[in-house]
Structures are given as structure tokens and as C-alpha cells.
Amino acid sequence: MSEHPPLNAEEAAFLENYNPKEYAPISFTVDMVVLTIRNGRLSILLVKRAGHPFKDFWALPGGFVEADESADEAAIRELVEETNISIDEVFVEQLKTYSNPNRDPRMRVISTAYLAFIPNLPTPQGGDDASEAHFFAVEDLFSSDEGISLAFDHATIIHDALERAASKLEYTPLATRFLESPFTLSDLRKVYEAVWGEELHAANFRRKVLSTGNFVKPLGEKGESKFDTGRTAELYVPGDVNILHPAILRSSLKD
Amino acid sequence: MSEHPPLNAEEAAFLENYNPKEYAPISFTVDMVVLTIRNGRLSILLVKRAGHPFKDFWALPGGFVEADESADEAAIRELVEETNISIDEVFVEQLKTYSNPNRDPRMRVISTAYLAFIPNLPTPQGGDDASEAHFFAVEDLFSSDEGISLAFDHATIIHDALERAASKLEYTPLATRFLESPFTLSDLRKVYEAVWGEELHAANFRRKVLSTGNFVKPLGEKGESKFDTGRTAELYVPGDVNILHPAILRSSLKD
DNA sequence: TCAAAAGTGTTTTTAGTACACCCATGG
DNA sequence: CCATGGGTGTACTAAAAACACTTTTGA
């Protein structure tokens, strides 16, 4: 992106003499909000913390940004470490940066959170650092009886991520990133239903998706029925568009 | 937001012994993208750099995040320092964090960029640190003949900010933050036209705004004509809604 | 009285919603 | 043959877009 421009003699001399003084120590980390659909429910990858602080609390996977990498690079590295996924089939984007000076009791830790959508992989994930990793259904996470305690400000991060994810599905074709190709329109509809937490009218959903230019591309084949009854559905692959027009809007927002 | 929870004895002992080791020095800064409408044109506040690196280049205003404040707090502090504006009439939100390890030649500088919308103030801005501050019309900024060289990766940041601003006007009532109250619907339409760079149909714009619940509230008065001709317009103040439904969409995105 | 901005009426087109109904498949 | 999911037809409603027209103002 931005290399510094050719130095003139004056600027070169300045940099020669520039000595980074002792700043208050700061750590820079990434936190990954990895979402997938499991058994029709929106689910999030969490790891159990092995050490202090927040020992034995569940936390977002993540780690330090190394000195020679950007946060984007660290996010992709962490995602591959945690999930062993091939990076071209996932969606990753920066979510937000959290910098409350007290968010980590040890020292100042600035964390840039990333949002990732991955298909539900048969391959078990298992990071190196993570003592224990598990996908939790989002609707269980915040129901008080379940009693899952989250480390740091990760509950806040997850709330922000869920709102972003719901919004992304409205204006972009990224719902397909939760699915392996090819998929049926029912599969796609269930992604929307899981992320939005509302039921959609199947017939109208179908028409809306098909009338939204290049959202999905028909394969012209039918898959095998995934149920013990019902007609077999046609198969689709993702189209090549980046924004949806018209958008597919949540009805729950309309009032 | 997130204070750390009550410590148990074990965690207290851990923190007692925790000694932040010497990390590679990192600086944490905020960069402000301050937008306003001047003479009907979307404009951005830039400051001329007094020192190296990028001496005499134009740059986004900003500064270090102090040890005891969050980036959000630093952003508001910087905005007040640069513009002397009263903070409750402006919109500020986090844009994105830029962390390329080479974005500053001195050392690693992580910068969280913020987006702010302010009304066009008669009061002249003038920060303390800024040797020179100036609002530039955005359309001039990137026209090559104008020849404005931007420091660091600030051109990238500005591009991201402009896209975010255009998008914010579609789904939120934040266009009103560019205006002082009360305002006319023409004033509001000119904000949209300046930010989107496209002309809007005045009659339809009026109907759309008035049919979008609580976007604006009629004052029941008429102002003085701001032109040398034409009917005087009714006055409005911002309504109390956070998202627009239906949204007001750019037509330029529809294909 | 003329030009230009403010505001209203109306029609056409497009998109969202609801509901009825047919099709294909496994049990 | 029947329950169930896949898929089509159609009518109704809401919103977007285009265009003609009236109102109000300063010069």
C-alpha cells in the first residue's frame, strides 16, 4: 500500500538521527470472530484460555501482530492456524479496533477485531495455542442459563460482529461464503434465517435472489435431496457481483 | 466498557508478578477525516506537516493516543483541538485501523482513523500543533493538476472515508450533521449532492425525505431566501431516528 | 413581469408481500 | 397416496422515477 516515498537528503538525515524513545509499552493483537452455520444455527469459534488473565474463560481466537506484518496479514495467519481453512474460500474483513486502556489488566493491549465467514467444515479445527476450541451457537451464548463467561471485552466485540454480519447479508452476496459450492436456494435461505434470526418466505426469497443480478449462477443440475422427503432442488454457485441490487433487507428493521 | 472483573487470589498473584517485557516500540495514533460542505462542495480538513517525515506534505489532523485514554476519547479530543467545535453537534465514528508496518518510516505506527461530519462553521479552526490548516474540496484533492501530495497512507484513508460517508447518507440521517439547524430541504439535498457527486431530483427528494419516518421535523416556519430569487423554503430540524427506512439510495450504484 | 427556487399532482415502472396452487420425491 | 420441500402464478401494496404544473419570491 504505502511505502514511504524517495527520501531527499534532509529527510534521510532526520531519519538517521531519529531514535524511537521509550514509549509506554503497547501490545497489538488481532481477535477473530469466526462465524459459520452448524445445524442451521449461527455459530462462533471460541477458545478456552489456558493462562491468566481470564484463565478458563472462553475467548475469541487471536494473537499478537508480529513486527513485520500488518493486522490484515496477522488475521489471515491466525485464521489459517485456527481452522486450517483454505483462505480463498473465506471472507475476512476488519471489524473494529478496541482500545480501552483497561481492557487487559496486564498492560495496554490494542486489538483489531476481524470478521470471518467460513463454511461448516467436516475437518476438525484445532489450533496450536488453543487449549480447547469449540463452536458455540450464538443464540446459546448470551442466554444466561448457559453461563458462558467471555474474557476481556469479547462480548462487546461479538455483538458488534453479529450486527455487521447481519448487515453484510443485506447488501453483499457474502451469505454464499457460509456454504460450499454448489448449494441450493434453501441452503442459502437458511443462512439468512440463521444470521437474522427470522424466518423468510421461501417462494419470495427465491424470486428475490434470482432477480438480484449475478448473486447466484444456476448450475443446471439437481442435487440429491438432503431430506427424507420433498423435491430435489436445483444447484447454484456464487455469482460474480460485489454488491446486491436490489438489496435483500431484514423485515425486522423496517419499523 | 470493559473493566476487568473482580480478581480472585490466583489471578491477583499472577498480575503481581506480570512484568511487561520490552516489546518492539509501537506508537498508537488517531487520524481524523473531518468533512464539511463548503460552497456546495464536500471538503476535508488537512494540516501541513511542520516536521519530518513528509515535511510540508498535507496530512490528516490527528495525534497520539495518550496512555490513559481510548482511541475514541483521543479522537474527540483531537477534533475539539483542531476545530473548537462543540462536540454534541458533530458525528464521529471509527472508520478503520491502518497498520502496515512500513506506513511510517520512523517506527511502527498503528493508526485508527475516525470519520467526522461537521457543519460549515463561521468560526475559523486553528489547532495548536498544526502549522497550517485548510479545508480542501475533495474533488480538487485527487485531480492531478492540483498537485496536493498527501503524507503517509492518508490518500488511502481518505478514499475509505469518502466511501463510508457516501454510504452513511443512504442508511442514516447523518446528512443533517453537515448542517446547522434549522435548515431547508434544499440545504439537505445539496449535502447529498455534494457527498455523492450526483444531482438529485428536487421534487422527488423532498417527497422521499418527508416520507421517511422522523428523518426531519418541520418547524412550521419559513426562513429568508438565501438566493436572489425564488420562493422561501420551510425550515426543518433533525428528527429523532437512527436509521432511515426506506433508505435513500444513490442511483449511481444501481448497475 | 420574469427567472428561478419551492412545492403539489399524477402517471408509469419497479420492487416487496401474501396467498393459492402445482411439481417431484421418499417413505 | 400422502407429507414435505421445491417451484410458479398472480394479485395487491409500496416505493422509485419521470414529467407537468402551480406558488412564491427578489430583482
Coordinates of C-alpha atoms (C1' of nucleotides) in Angstrom, one line a residue:
Chain A
M1 CA 0.0 0.0 0.0
S2 CA 2.1 2.9 1.2
E3 CA 5.8 2.7 1.1
H4 CA 7.4 5.9 2.1
P5 CA 8.5 8.0 -0.9
P6 CA 12.0 8.5 -2.2
L7 CA 13.9 10.3 0.6
N8 CA 15.6 13.6 0.0
A9 CA 18.8 14.3 1.8
E10 CA 17.2 16.3 4.5
E11 CA 14.6 13.7 5.4
A12 CA 17.3 11.0 5.2
A13 CA 19.3 12.9 7.8
F14 CA 16.3 13.2 10.0
L15 CA 15.6 9.5 10.0
E16 CA 19.2 8.7 10.6
N17 CA 19.1 10.6 13.8
Y18 CA 15.6 9.5 14.8
N19 CA 15.7 7.4 17.9
P20 CA 12.4 5.8 19.0
K21 CA 12.3 6.8 22.6
E22 CA 10.9 4.6 25.3
Y23 CA 7.2 4.6 24.9
A24 CA 4.7 3.2 27.3
P25 CA 4.6 -0.5 26.3
I26 CA 1.7 -1.3 24.0
S27 CA 0.7 -4.7 22.6
F28 CA -1.1 -5.0 19.3
T29 CA -3.3 -8.0 18.7
V30 CA -6.0 -9.3 16.4
D31 CA -9.2 -11.0 17.6
M32 CA -11.0 -13.2 15.2
V33 CA -14.8 -13.5 15.1
V34 CA -15.1 -16.7 13.0
L35 CA -18.7 -17.4 12.1
T36 CA -20.2 -20.5 10.5
I37 CA -23.6 -22.2 10.2
R38 CA -23.8 -25.5 12.1
N39 CA -27.1 -27.5 12.2
G40 CA -28.9 -24.4 10.9
R41 CA -27.6 -22.2 13.7
L42 CA -25.2 -19.3 13.5
S43 CA -22.1 -20.4 15.4
I44 CA -18.9 -18.8 16.6
L45 CA -15.5 -20.2 17.2
L46 CA -14.2 -19.7 20.8
V47 CA -11.1 -21.0 22.6
K48 CA -10.7 -21.6 26.2
R49 CA -7.9 -19.6 27.8
A50 CA -5.2 -21.7 29.3
G51 CA -3.5 -18.9 31.2
H52 CA -4.1 -15.7 33.2
P53 CA -5.8 -13.4 33.0
F54 CA -9.3 -14.7 32.5
K55 CA -8.0 -18.3 32.8
D56 CA -10.6 -20.9 31.8
F57 CA -12.8 -18.2 30.3
W58 CA -13.9 -18.6 26.7
A59 CA -12.3 -16.0 24.3
L60 CA -12.1 -15.1 20.7
P61 CA -9.1 -16.8 19.0
G62 CA -6.4 -14.4 18.0
G63 CA -2.9 -13.4 18.8
F64 CA -0.1 -10.8 18.5
V65 CA 0.6 -8.9 15.3
E66 CA 4.2 -9.6 14.6
A67 CA 6.6 -6.8 14.0
D68 CA 6.8 -7.3 10.2
E69 CA 3.2 -7.9 9.4
S70 CA 0.0 -5.8 9.1
A71 CA -3.1 -6.6 11.1
D72 CA -4.7 -7.9 7.9
E73 CA -1.8 -10.4 7.5
A74 CA -2.0 -11.4 11.1
A75 CA -5.7 -12.0 10.9
I76 CA -5.3 -14.3 7.9
R77 CA -2.4 -16.1 9.6
E78 CA -4.4 -16.7 12.8
L79 CA -7.4 -17.9 10.8
V80 CA -5.4 -20.5 9.0
E81 CA -3.7 -21.6 12.2
E82 CA -7.1 -22.0 14.0
T83 CA -9.1 -23.6 11.2
N84 CA -6.7 -25.0 8.6
I85 CA -9.1 -23.5 6.1
S86 CA -8.0 -22.6 2.5
I87 CA -8.1 -18.8 2.5
D88 CA -9.6 -18.2 -0.9
E89 CA -13.0 -19.6 0.1
V90 CA -13.5 -17.5 3.2
F91 CA -14.5 -13.9 3.7
V92 CA -12.4 -11.9 6.1
E93 CA -12.7 -8.1 6.8
Q94 CA -11.7 -5.8 9.5
L95 CA -14.4 -5.1 12.0
K96 CA -13.3 -2.5 14.6
T97 CA -10.5 -1.7 16.9
Y98 CA -10.9 -1.9 20.6
S99 CA -8.5 0.3 22.7
N100 CA -10.0 0.9 26.1
P101 CA -6.9 1.3 28.3
N102 CA -8.2 -1.1 30.9
R103 CA -9.4 -3.8 28.6
D104 CA -6.5 -6.1 29.6
P105 CA -5.3 -5.9 33.2
R106 CA -1.7 -6.6 32.3
M107 CA -0.9 -3.7 30.0
R108 CA -2.3 -1.7 27.2
V109 CA -3.5 -4.0 24.5
I110 CA -4.9 -2.6 21.3
S111 CA -6.9 -5.2 19.5
T112 CA -8.2 -5.0 16.0
A113 CA -11.1 -7.4 15.6
Y114 CA -11.8 -9.2 12.3
L115 CA -14.9 -10.9 11.0
A116 CA -14.7 -14.1 9.0
F117 CA -17.4 -16.3 7.4
I118 CA -16.5 -19.9 6.8
P119 CA -18.4 -22.9 5.5
N120 CA -19.1 -25.6 8.0
L121 CA -16.1 -27.8 7.5
P122 CA -16.0 -31.5 8.1
T123 CA -12.3 -31.1 9.0
P124 CA -11.9 -30.5 12.7
Q125 CA -10.3 -27.3 13.6
G126 CA -7.6 -27.3 16.2
G127 CA -5.1 -24.5 16.7
D128 CA -1.7 -24.9 18.3
D129 CA -2.0 -22.3 21.1
A130 CA -5.6 -23.1 21.8
S131 CA -6.0 -25.5 24.7
E132 CA -9.6 -26.1 23.6
A133 CA -11.6 -24.8 20.7
H134 CA -15.3 -25.1 20.2
F135 CA -18.1 -23.7 18.0
F136 CA -20.9 -22.2 20.1
A137 CA -24.4 -21.5 18.7
V138 CA -24.7 -17.7 19.1
E139 CA -28.2 -18.0 20.5
D140 CA -26.9 -20.1 23.4
L141 CA -24.0 -17.8 24.1
F142 CA -26.0 -14.9 25.6
S143 CA -28.7 -16.9 27.2
S144 CA -27.9 -16.5 30.9
D145 CA -28.7 -20.1 31.9
E146 CA -26.0 -21.4 29.6
G147 CA -23.5 -19.5 31.7
I148 CA -20.6 -18.9 29.2
S149 CA -18.3 -16.3 30.6
L150 CA -16.3 -14.4 28.0
A151 CA -12.9 -12.9 28.5
F152 CA -11.9 -9.3 28.2
D153 CA -14.4 -7.2 26.2
H154 CA -15.1 -10.1 23.8
A155 CA -18.9 -10.0 24.5
T156 CA -18.9 -6.4 23.1
I157 CA -16.8 -7.4 20.1
I158 CA -19.2 -10.3 19.3
H159 CA -22.2 -8.1 19.5
D160 CA -20.6 -5.7 17.0
A161 CA -19.7 -8.6 14.8
L162 CA -23.2 -10.0 14.7
E163 CA -24.7 -6.7 13.8
R164 CA -22.1 -6.3 11.0
A165 CA -22.7 -9.8 9.7
A166 CA -26.5 -9.3 9.6
S167 CA -25.9 -6.1 7.7
K168 CA -23.4 -7.6 5.3
L169 CA -26.0 -10.2 4.2
E170 CA -28.3 -7.4 3.1
Y171 CA -26.0 -5.6 0.8
T172 CA -23.5 -8.1 -0.3
P173 CA -23.6 -11.7 -1.7
L174 CA -21.4 -12.9 1.2
A175 CA -24.0 -15.3 2.5
T176 CA -22.6 -17.7 0.0
R177 CA -19.3 -17.7 1.9
F178 CA -21.1 -19.8 4.6
L179 CA -21.7 -22.5 2.0
E180 CA -19.7 -24.9 0.0
S181 CA -20.5 -24.9 -3.7
P182 CA -22.7 -25.9 -5.2
F183 CA -25.6 -25.1 -2.9
T184 CA -29.4 -24.9 -3.2
L185 CA -31.5 -21.8 -2.6
S186 CA -32.8 -23.5 0.5
D187 CA -29.3 -23.7 1.8
L188 CA -28.9 -20.0 1.1
R189 CA -32.2 -19.1 2.7
K190 CA -31.2 -21.0 5.8
V191 CA -28.0 -18.9 6.1
Y192 CA -30.1 -15.8 6.1
E193 CA -32.5 -17.2 8.6
A194 CA -29.7 -18.3 10.9
V195 CA -27.9 -15.0 10.8
W196 CA -31.0 -12.8 11.0
G197 CA -32.9 -15.0 13.4
E198 CA -36.1 -14.7 11.4
E199 CA -38.0 -16.9 9.0
L200 CA -38.2 -16.0 5.4
H201 CA -40.9 -16.7 2.9
A202 CA -39.3 -19.4 0.7
A203 CA -41.0 -18.6 -2.5
N204 CA -40.4 -14.9 -2.4
F205 CA -36.8 -15.4 -1.2
R206 CA -36.2 -17.5 -4.3
R207 CA -37.6 -14.8 -6.6
K208 CA -35.7 -12.1 -4.9
V209 CA -32.3 -13.9 -5.1
L210 CA -32.8 -14.8 -8.7
S211 CA -33.9 -11.3 -9.7
T212 CA -30.8 -9.8 -8.0
G213 CA -28.3 -9.7 -10.8
N214 CA -25.5 -12.2 -10.6
F215 CA -26.0 -13.0 -7.0
V216 CA -26.0 -16.7 -7.8
K217 CA -25.4 -18.7 -11.0
P218 CA -27.6 -21.7 -11.9
L219 CA -25.6 -24.9 -12.5
G220 CA -28.4 -26.5 -14.4
E221 CA -28.3 -29.7 -12.3
K222 CA -30.2 -31.0 -9.4
G223 CA -28.6 -32.4 -6.3
E224 CA -29.7 -35.2 -4.1
S225 CA -32.4 -34.5 -1.7
K226 CA -31.0 -33.8 1.7
F227 CA -34.2 -34.7 3.4
D228 CA -36.3 -37.9 3.6
T229 CA -38.9 -36.2 1.5
G230 CA -39.5 -33.4 -0.9
R231 CA -38.5 -32.5 -4.4
T232 CA -34.8 -32.2 -5.3
A233 CA -33.5 -28.7 -5.7
E234 CA -31.5 -27.1 -8.4
L235 CA -27.9 -26.3 -7.7
Y236 CA -26.2 -22.9 -7.8
V237 CA -22.7 -21.4 -7.4
P238 CA -21.9 -17.8 -6.3
G239 CA -22.1 -15.2 -9.0
D240 CA -19.5 -12.5 -9.6
V241 CA -21.1 -9.4 -8.1
N242 CA -19.9 -7.5 -5.1
I243 CA -23.0 -5.6 -4.0
L244 CA -26.6 -6.7 -4.3
H245 CA -29.1 -4.6 -6.1
P246 CA -31.7 -4.5 -5.1
A247 CA -30.6 -5.4 -1.6
I248 CA -32.2 -8.2 0.5
L249 CA -33.5 -6.4 3.6
R250 CA -34.4 -7.7 7.0
S251 CA -38.0 -7.2 7.7
S252 CA -37.3 -6.9 11.4
L253 CA -35.6 -3.5 10.8
K254 CA -38.5 -1.9 9.0
D255 CA -40.2 -0.3 11.9
Chain B
M1 CA -17.0 -0.6 28.7
S2 CA -14.9 -3.5 30.0
E3 CA -13.3 -3.2 33.4
H4 CA -11.7 -6.4 34.3
P5 CA -13.8 -8.5 36.7
P6 CA -13.1 -9.0 40.4
L7 CA -9.8 -10.7 40.8
N8 CA -9.5 -14.0 42.6
A9 CA -6.4 -14.7 44.6
E10 CA -4.7 -16.7 41.9
E11 CA -5.2 -14.1 39.2
A12 CA -4.1 -11.3 41.6
A13 CA -0.8 -13.2 42.2
F14 CA -0.3 -13.6 38.5
L15 CA -0.8 -9.9 37.8
E16 CA 1.5 -9.0 40.7
N17 CA 4.3 -10.9 39.0
Y18 CA 3.5 -9.9 35.5
N19 CA 6.2 -7.7 34.1
P20 CA 5.5 -6.2 30.7
K21 CA 8.7 -7.1 28.9
E22 CA 10.4 -4.9 26.4
Y23 CA 8.3 -5.1 23.3
A24 CA 9.2 -3.6 20.0
P25 CA 8.2 0.0 20.3
I26 CA 4.8 0.8 18.8
S27 CA 3.0 4.1 18.5
F28 CA -0.8 4.4 18.6
T29 CA -2.3 7.4 16.9
V30 CA -5.7 8.6 15.6
D31 CA -6.2 10.3 12.2
M32 CA -9.3 12.4 11.7
V33 CA -11.1 12.7 8.5
V34 CA -13.1 15.8 9.1
L35 CA -15.7 16.5 6.4
T36 CA -17.9 19.5 5.9
I37 CA -19.7 21.2 3.0
R38 CA -18.2 24.5 1.9
N39 CA -19.7 26.4 -1.1
G40 CA -21.7 23.3 -2.0
R41 CA -18.6 21.1 -2.2
L42 CA -17.6 18.3 0.1
S43 CA -14.4 19.4 1.8
I44 CA -11.9 17.9 4.1
L45 CA -9.6 19.4 6.8
L46 CA -5.9 18.9 6.2
V47 CA -2.9 20.2 8.1
K48 CA 0.5 20.9 6.6
R49 CA 3.2 18.9 8.3
A50 CA 5.8 21.1 10.0
G51 CA 8.4 18.3 10.7
H52 CA 9.8 15.2 9.2
P53 CA 8.9 12.8 7.8
F54 CA 6.7 14.1 5.0
K55 CA 7.7 17.7 5.9
D56 CA 5.5 20.2 4.1
F57 CA 3.1 17.5 2.9
W58 CA -0.6 17.8 3.7
A59 CA -1.9 15.3 6.2
L60 CA -4.9 14.3 8.2
P61 CA -5.1 16.0 11.6
G62 CA -4.5 13.7 14.4
G63 CA -2.1 12.7 17.2
F64 CA -1.1 10.2 19.7
V65 CA -3.5 8.3 21.9
E66 CA -2.4 9.0 25.5
A67 CA -1.8 6.2 27.9
D68 CA -5.0 6.7 29.8
E69 CA -7.5 7.2 27.0
S70 CA -9.2 5.1 24.4
A71 CA -8.9 5.9 20.7
D72 CA -12.5 7.2 20.8
E73 CA -11.6 9.7 23.5
A74 CA -8.4 10.7 21.7
A75 CA -10.4 11.3 18.5
I76 CA -12.9 13.6 20.2
R77 CA -10.1 15.4 22.0
E78 CA -8.2 16.0 18.7
L79 CA -11.4 17.1 16.9
V80 CA -12.1 19.7 19.6
E81 CA -8.5 20.9 19.5
E82 CA -8.5 21.2 15.7
T83 CA -11.9 22.8 15.2
N84 CA -13.1 24.2 18.5
I85 CA -16.4 22.7 17.7
S86 CA -19.0 21.8 20.3
I87 CA -19.0 18.0 20.3
D88 CA -22.7 17.3 20.6
E89 CA -23.4 18.7 17.2
V90 CA -21.0 16.6 15.3
F91 CA -20.9 13.0 14.2
V92 CA -17.8 11.0 14.9
E93 CA -17.3 7.3 14.3
Q94 CA -14.4 4.9 14.0
L95 CA -13.5 4.2 10.4
K96 CA -10.7 1.7 10.2
T97 CA -7.3 0.9 11.5
Y98 CA -4.2 1.1 9.4
S99 CA -1.2 -1.0 10.5
N100 CA 1.1 -1.6 7.5
P101 CA 4.5 -2.0 9.3
N102 CA 6.1 0.5 6.8
R103 CA 3.4 3.2 6.8
D104 CA 5.7 5.4 8.9
P105 CA 9.4 5.3 8.2
R106 CA 10.3 6.1 11.8
M107 CA 8.8 3.2 13.6
R108 CA 5.7 1.1 13.8
V109 CA 2.7 3.4 14.0
I110 CA -0.8 2.0 14.2
S111 CA -3.4 4.5 13.4
T112 CA -7.1 4.3 13.9
A113 CA -8.9 6.6 11.5
Y114 CA -12.1 8.4 12.5
L115 CA -14.7 10.0 10.4
A116 CA -16.4 13.2 11.4
F117 CA -19.1 15.3 9.9
I118 CA -19.3 19.0 11.0
P119 CA -21.4 21.9 9.8
N120 CA -19.5 24.7 7.9
L121 CA -18.5 26.9 10.8
P122 CA -18.0 30.6 10.5
T123 CA -15.5 30.3 13.4
P124 CA -12.1 29.7 12.0
Q125 CA -10.4 26.5 13.0
G126 CA -6.8 26.5 14.1
G127 CA -5.2 23.8 16.1
D128 CA -2.2 24.2 18.3
D129 CA 0.1 21.7 16.8
A130 CA -0.9 22.4 13.2
S131 CA 1.3 24.8 11.5
E132 CA -1.3 25.4 8.9
A133 CA -4.8 24.0 8.5
H134 CA -7.1 24.3 5.5
F135 CA -10.3 22.8 4.1
F136 CA -9.8 21.3 0.6
A137 CA -12.6 20.5 -1.8
V138 CA -12.4 16.8 -2.2
E139 CA -12.9 16.9 -5.9
D140 CA -9.8 19.1 -6.2
L141 CA -7.7 16.8 -3.9
F142 CA -7.3 14.0 -6.4
S143 CA -7.2 15.9 -9.6
S144 CA -3.6 15.6 -10.7
D145 CA -3.2 19.2 -11.8
E146 CA -3.9 20.4 -8.3
G147 CA -0.8 18.6 -7.1
I148 CA -1.6 18.0 -3.5
S149 CA 0.8 15.5 -2.0
L150 CA -0.6 13.6 1.0
A151 CA 1.6 12.2 3.7
F152 CA 1.8 8.5 4.7
D153 CA -1.1 6.4 3.6
H154 CA -3.6 9.2 4.0
A155 CA -4.8 9.1 0.5
T156 CA -6.0 5.6 1.1
I157 CA -7.6 6.6 4.4
I158 CA -9.4 9.4 2.7
H159 CA -10.7 7.1 -0.1
D160 CA -12.1 4.7 2.5
A161 CA -13.6 7.6 4.4
L162 CA -15.4 9.0 1.4
E163 CA -16.9 5.7 0.6
R164 CA -18.1 5.3 4.1
A165 CA -19.5 8.8 4.2
A166 CA -21.5 8.2 0.9
S167 CA -22.8 5.0 2.4
K168 CA -23.8 6.6 5.7
L169 CA -26.0 9.1 3.9
E170 CA -28.0 6.2 2.5
Y171 CA -29.0 4.5 5.6
T172 CA -28.7 7.1 8.4
P173 CA -30.0 10.6 8.9
L174 CA -26.4 11.9 9.3
A175 CA -26.6 14.2 6.4
T176 CA -28.1 16.7 8.9
R177 CA -24.9 16.8 10.8
F178 CA -23.4 18.8 8.0
L179 CA -26.0 21.5 8.6
E180 CA -26.8 23.9 11.3
S181 CA -30.4 23.8 12.5
P182 CA -32.8 24.9 11.2
F183 CA -32.2 24.0 7.5
T184 CA -34.3 23.7 4.4
L185 CA -34.8 20.6 2.3
S186 CA -32.7 22.3 -0.4
D187 CA -29.8 22.5 2.1
L188 CA -30.2 18.9 2.8
R189 CA -30.4 17.9 -0.8
K190 CA -27.2 19.8 -1.5
V191 CA -25.4 17.8 1.1
Y192 CA -26.4 14.6 -0.6
E193 CA -25.4 16.1 -4.0
A194 CA -22.0 17.2 -2.7
V195 CA -21.2 13.9 -1.0
W196 CA -22.5 11.6 -3.8
G197 CA -21.3 13.8 -6.6
E198 CA -24.6 13.4 -8.4
E199 CA -27.6 15.6 -9.0
L200 CA -30.9 14.7 -7.3
H201 CA -34.4 15.4 -8.5
A202 CA -35.6 18.1 -6.1
A203 CA -39.3 17.3 -6.1
N204 CA -38.8 13.6 -5.5
F205 CA -36.1 14.1 -3.0
R206 CA -38.5 16.2 -1.0
R207 CA -41.1 13.5 -1.0
K208 CA -38.6 10.8 -0.2
V209 CA -37.3 12.7 2.8
L210 CA -40.7 13.6 4.1
S211 CA -42.0 10.1 3.8
T212 CA -39.0 8.6 5.6
G213 CA -40.3 8.5 9.2
N214 CA -38.7 11.0 11.5
F215 CA -35.8 11.9 9.3
V216 CA -36.6 15.6 9.7
K217 CA -39.2 17.5 11.7
P218 CA -40.9 20.6 10.2
L219 CA -40.6 23.8 12.2
G220 CA -43.7 25.3 10.6
E221 CA -41.7 28.5 9.7
K222 CA -40.2 29.8 6.6
G223 CA -36.7 31.2 6.5
E224 CA -35.3 34.0 4.4
S225 CA -34.4 33.2 0.9
K226 CA -30.8 32.6 0.5
F227 CA -30.8 33.4 -3.1
D228 CA -31.6 36.5 -5.1
T229 CA -34.7 34.8 -6.4
G230 CA -37.2 32.1 -5.7
R231 CA -39.7 31.1 -3.1
T232 CA -38.7 30.9 0.6
A233 CA -38.5 27.4 1.9
E234 CA -39.9 25.8 5.0
L235 CA -37.5 25.1 7.8
Y236 CA -36.7 21.7 9.4
V237 CA -34.7 20.3 12.3
P238 CA -33.3 16.8 12.6
G239 CA -35.8 14.1 13.6
D240 CA -35.0 11.5 16.3
V241 CA -34.4 8.4 14.2
N242 CA -31.1 6.5 13.8
I243 CA -31.7 4.6 10.6
L244 CA -33.7 5.5 7.6
H245 CA -36.5 3.4 6.3
P246 CA -36.8 3.3 3.5
A247 CA -33.2 4.2 2.7
I248 CA -32.2 7.0 0.3
L249 CA -30.1 5.2 -2.3
R250 CA -27.5 6.5 -4.7
S251 CA -28.7 5.9 -8.2
S252 CA -25.1 5.6 -9.4
L253 CA -24.8 2.2 -7.6
K254 CA -27.8 0.6 -9.2
D255 CA -26.0 -1.1 -12.1
Chain C
dT1 C1' -43.3 40.5 -15.2
dC2 C1' -39.7 37.4 -15.5
dA3 C1' -36.5 33.9 -13.8
dA4 C1' -35.6 30.7 -10.5
dA5 C1' -36.5 28.1 -6.3
dA6 C1' -40.3 25.7 -3.6
dG7 C1' -43.8 22.7 -3.6
dT8 C1' -48.0 19.6 -5.5
dG9 C1' -50.3 16.2 -8.7
dT10 C1' -50.2 12.3 -11.4
dT11 C1' -48.7 8.5 -14.1
dT12 C1' -45.5 4.7 -15.1
dT13 C1' -42.4 1.4 -13.6
dT14 C1' -40.3 -1.5 -10.3
dA15 C1' -39.9 -3.9 -6.1
dG16 C1' -41.9 -6.2 -1.8
dT17 C1' -45.6 -9.2 0.2
dA18 C1' -49.1 -12.6 0.6
dC19 C1' -51.6 -16.5 -0.8
dA20 C1' -53.1 -20.1 -3.8
dC21 C1' -51.5 -23.8 -6.2
dC22 C1' -48.7 -27.3 -9.0
dC23 C1' -44.4 -30.5 -9.1
dA24 C1' -41.3 -34.1 -7.5
dT25 C1' -39.6 -37.2 -4.2
dG26 C1' -39.1 -40.7 -0.3
dG27 C1' -41.5 -43.4 2.8
Chain D
dC1 C1' -51.0 -41.8 -1.7
dC2 C1' -49.5 -38.5 1.3
dA3 C1' -46.5 -35.4 3.7
dT4 C1' -43.0 -32.3 2.6
dG5 C1' -39.8 -29.4 0.4
dG6 C1' -39.2 -27.1 -4.5
dG7 C1' -41.1 -24.0 -7.6
dT8 C1' -44.7 -20.9 -10.4
dG9 C1' -48.7 -17.6 -11.0
dT10 C1' -50.9 -13.8 -9.7
dA11 C1' -52.9 -10.0 -7.2
dC12 C1' -52.1 -6.3 -4.0
dT13 C1' -49.3 -2.7 -2.0
dA14 C1' -45.3 0.3 -1.5
dA15 C1' -41.8 2.8 -3.3
dA16 C1' -38.9 4.9 -7.2
dA17 C1' -38.7 7.8 -11.2
dA18 C1' -40.3 11.0 -14.6
dC19 C1' -42.8 15.0 -16.0
dA20 C1' -46.1 18.6 -15.9
dC21 C1' -47.7 22.1 -13.3
dT22 C1' -48.6 25.8 -9.6
dT23 C1' -46.8 29.0 -6.0
dT24 C1' -43.7 32.5 -4.1
dT25 C1' -40.1 35.3 -4.0
dG26 C1' -36.3 39.2 -5.5
dA27 C1' -34.7 41.8 -8.9

